XYZ file of N, CA and C in Angstrom:
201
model
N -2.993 6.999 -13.266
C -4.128 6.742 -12.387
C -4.536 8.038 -11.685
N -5.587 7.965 -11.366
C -6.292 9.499 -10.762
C -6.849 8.757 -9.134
N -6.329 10.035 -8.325
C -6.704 9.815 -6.994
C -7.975 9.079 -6.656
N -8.837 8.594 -5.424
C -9.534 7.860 -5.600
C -10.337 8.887 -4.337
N -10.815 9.800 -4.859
C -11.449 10.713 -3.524
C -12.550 9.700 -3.380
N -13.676 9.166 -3.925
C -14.383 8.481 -3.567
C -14.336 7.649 -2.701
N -13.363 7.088 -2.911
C -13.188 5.956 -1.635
C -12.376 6.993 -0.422
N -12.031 7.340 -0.292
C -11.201 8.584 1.046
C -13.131 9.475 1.244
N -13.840 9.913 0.778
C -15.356 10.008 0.828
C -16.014 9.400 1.820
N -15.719 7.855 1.275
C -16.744 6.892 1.796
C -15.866 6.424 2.978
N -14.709 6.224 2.962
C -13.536 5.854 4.242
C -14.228 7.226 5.080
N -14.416 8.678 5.140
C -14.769 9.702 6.202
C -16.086 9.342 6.737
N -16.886 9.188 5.359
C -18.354 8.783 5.986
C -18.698 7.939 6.695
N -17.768 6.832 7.033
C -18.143 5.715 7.814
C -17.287 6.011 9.376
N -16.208 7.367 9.001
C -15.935 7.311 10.690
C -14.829 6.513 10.728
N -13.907 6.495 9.231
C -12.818 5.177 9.583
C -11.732 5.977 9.050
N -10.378 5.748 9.835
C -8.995 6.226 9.855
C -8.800 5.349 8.402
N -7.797 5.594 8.041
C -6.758 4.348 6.890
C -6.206 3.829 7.550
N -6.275 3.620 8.643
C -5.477 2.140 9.660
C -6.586 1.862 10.005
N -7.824 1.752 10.492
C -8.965 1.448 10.732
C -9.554 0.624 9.376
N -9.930 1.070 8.120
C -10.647 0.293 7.100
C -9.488 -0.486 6.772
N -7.931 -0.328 6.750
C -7.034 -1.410 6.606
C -6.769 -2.409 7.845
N -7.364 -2.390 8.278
C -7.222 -3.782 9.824
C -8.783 -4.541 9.522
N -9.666 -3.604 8.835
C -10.764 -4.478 8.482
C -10.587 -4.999 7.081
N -10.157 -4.919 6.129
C -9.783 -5.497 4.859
C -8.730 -6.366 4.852
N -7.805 -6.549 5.874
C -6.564 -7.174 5.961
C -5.379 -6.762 5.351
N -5.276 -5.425 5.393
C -3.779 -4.715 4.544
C -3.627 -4.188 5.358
N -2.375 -2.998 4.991
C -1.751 -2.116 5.662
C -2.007 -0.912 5.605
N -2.326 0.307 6.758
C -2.403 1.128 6.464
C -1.952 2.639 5.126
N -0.593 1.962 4.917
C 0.056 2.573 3.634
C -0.801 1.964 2.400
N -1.044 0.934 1.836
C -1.787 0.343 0.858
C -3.073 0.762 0.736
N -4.082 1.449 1.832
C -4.884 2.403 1.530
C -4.727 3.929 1.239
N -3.431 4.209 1.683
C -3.088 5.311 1.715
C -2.618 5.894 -0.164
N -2.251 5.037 -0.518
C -1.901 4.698 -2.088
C -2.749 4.422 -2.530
N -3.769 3.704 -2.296
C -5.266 3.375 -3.586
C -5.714 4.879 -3.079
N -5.847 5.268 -2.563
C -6.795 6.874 -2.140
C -5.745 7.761 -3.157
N -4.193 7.867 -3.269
C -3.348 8.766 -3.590
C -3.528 8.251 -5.218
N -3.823 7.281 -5.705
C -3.551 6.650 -6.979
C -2.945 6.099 -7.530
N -1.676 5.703 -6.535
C -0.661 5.336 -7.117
C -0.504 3.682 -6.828
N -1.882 3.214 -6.306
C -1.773 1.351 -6.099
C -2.844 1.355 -7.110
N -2.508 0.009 -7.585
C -4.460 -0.680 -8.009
C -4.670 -1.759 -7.867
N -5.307 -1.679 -6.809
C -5.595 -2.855 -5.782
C -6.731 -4.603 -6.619
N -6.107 -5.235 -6.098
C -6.889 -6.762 -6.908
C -8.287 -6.399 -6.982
N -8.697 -7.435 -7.489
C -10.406 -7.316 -7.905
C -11.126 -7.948 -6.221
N -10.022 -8.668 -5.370
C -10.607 -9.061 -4.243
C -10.657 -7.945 -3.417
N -9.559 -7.660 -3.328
C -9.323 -6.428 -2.540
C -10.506 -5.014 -2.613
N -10.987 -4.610 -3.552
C -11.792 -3.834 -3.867
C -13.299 -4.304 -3.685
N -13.481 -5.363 -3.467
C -14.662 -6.214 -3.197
C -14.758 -6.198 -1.408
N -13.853 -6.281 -1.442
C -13.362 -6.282 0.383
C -13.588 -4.388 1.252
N -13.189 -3.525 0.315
C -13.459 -2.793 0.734
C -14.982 -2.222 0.007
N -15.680 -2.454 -0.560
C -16.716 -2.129 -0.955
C -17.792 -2.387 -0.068
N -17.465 -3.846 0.170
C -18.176 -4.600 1.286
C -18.648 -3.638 2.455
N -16.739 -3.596 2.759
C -16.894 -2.672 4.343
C -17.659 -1.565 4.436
N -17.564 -0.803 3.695
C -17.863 0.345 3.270
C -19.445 0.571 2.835
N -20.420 -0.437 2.550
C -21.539 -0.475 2.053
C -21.694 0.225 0.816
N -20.652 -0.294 -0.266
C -20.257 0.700 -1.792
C -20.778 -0.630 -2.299
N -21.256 0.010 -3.618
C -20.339 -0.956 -4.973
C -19.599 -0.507 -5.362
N -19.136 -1.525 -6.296
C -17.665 -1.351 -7.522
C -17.751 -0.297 -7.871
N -18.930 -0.056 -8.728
C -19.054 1.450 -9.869
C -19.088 2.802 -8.700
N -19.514 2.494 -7.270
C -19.633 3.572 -6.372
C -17.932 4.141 -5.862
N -16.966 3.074 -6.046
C -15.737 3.537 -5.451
C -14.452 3.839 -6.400
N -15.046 2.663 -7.545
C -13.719 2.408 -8.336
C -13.793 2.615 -10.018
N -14.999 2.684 -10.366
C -15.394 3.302 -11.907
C -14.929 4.592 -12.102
N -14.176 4.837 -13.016
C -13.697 6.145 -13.108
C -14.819 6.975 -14.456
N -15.504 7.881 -14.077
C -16.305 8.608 -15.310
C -15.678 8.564 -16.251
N -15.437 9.111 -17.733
C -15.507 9.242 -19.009
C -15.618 10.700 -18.891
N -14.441 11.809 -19.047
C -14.859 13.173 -19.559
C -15.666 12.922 -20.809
């Protein structure tokens, strides 16, 4: 899995800690800390949840390009 700068991007742009967008999604601060590092991959709810927060879509946080 490859880091998820996009979402750590969109987590700065909104002004939110990883204990901050995780108290609004209902996880734990470490469990964002790992989908950002790459090493979680979070449910299809979960990613809907933070997309939400975040004013993303799917393809904006979690689509990975094609070299």
């Amino acid at each position: 899995m490859m880091k998820n700068l996009k979402l750590k991007v969109a987590r700065v742009e909104h002004d939110l800690s990883q204990a901050e967008l995780a108290k609004k999604v209902d996880v734990t601060r470490q469990t964002i800390g790992l989908i950002e590092q790459g090493k979680y991959n979070p449910s299809l709810q979960l990613c809907i949840s933070i997309c939400k927060t975040l004013n993303k879509t799917l393809d904006d946080l979690f689509w990975q390009e094609e070299d």
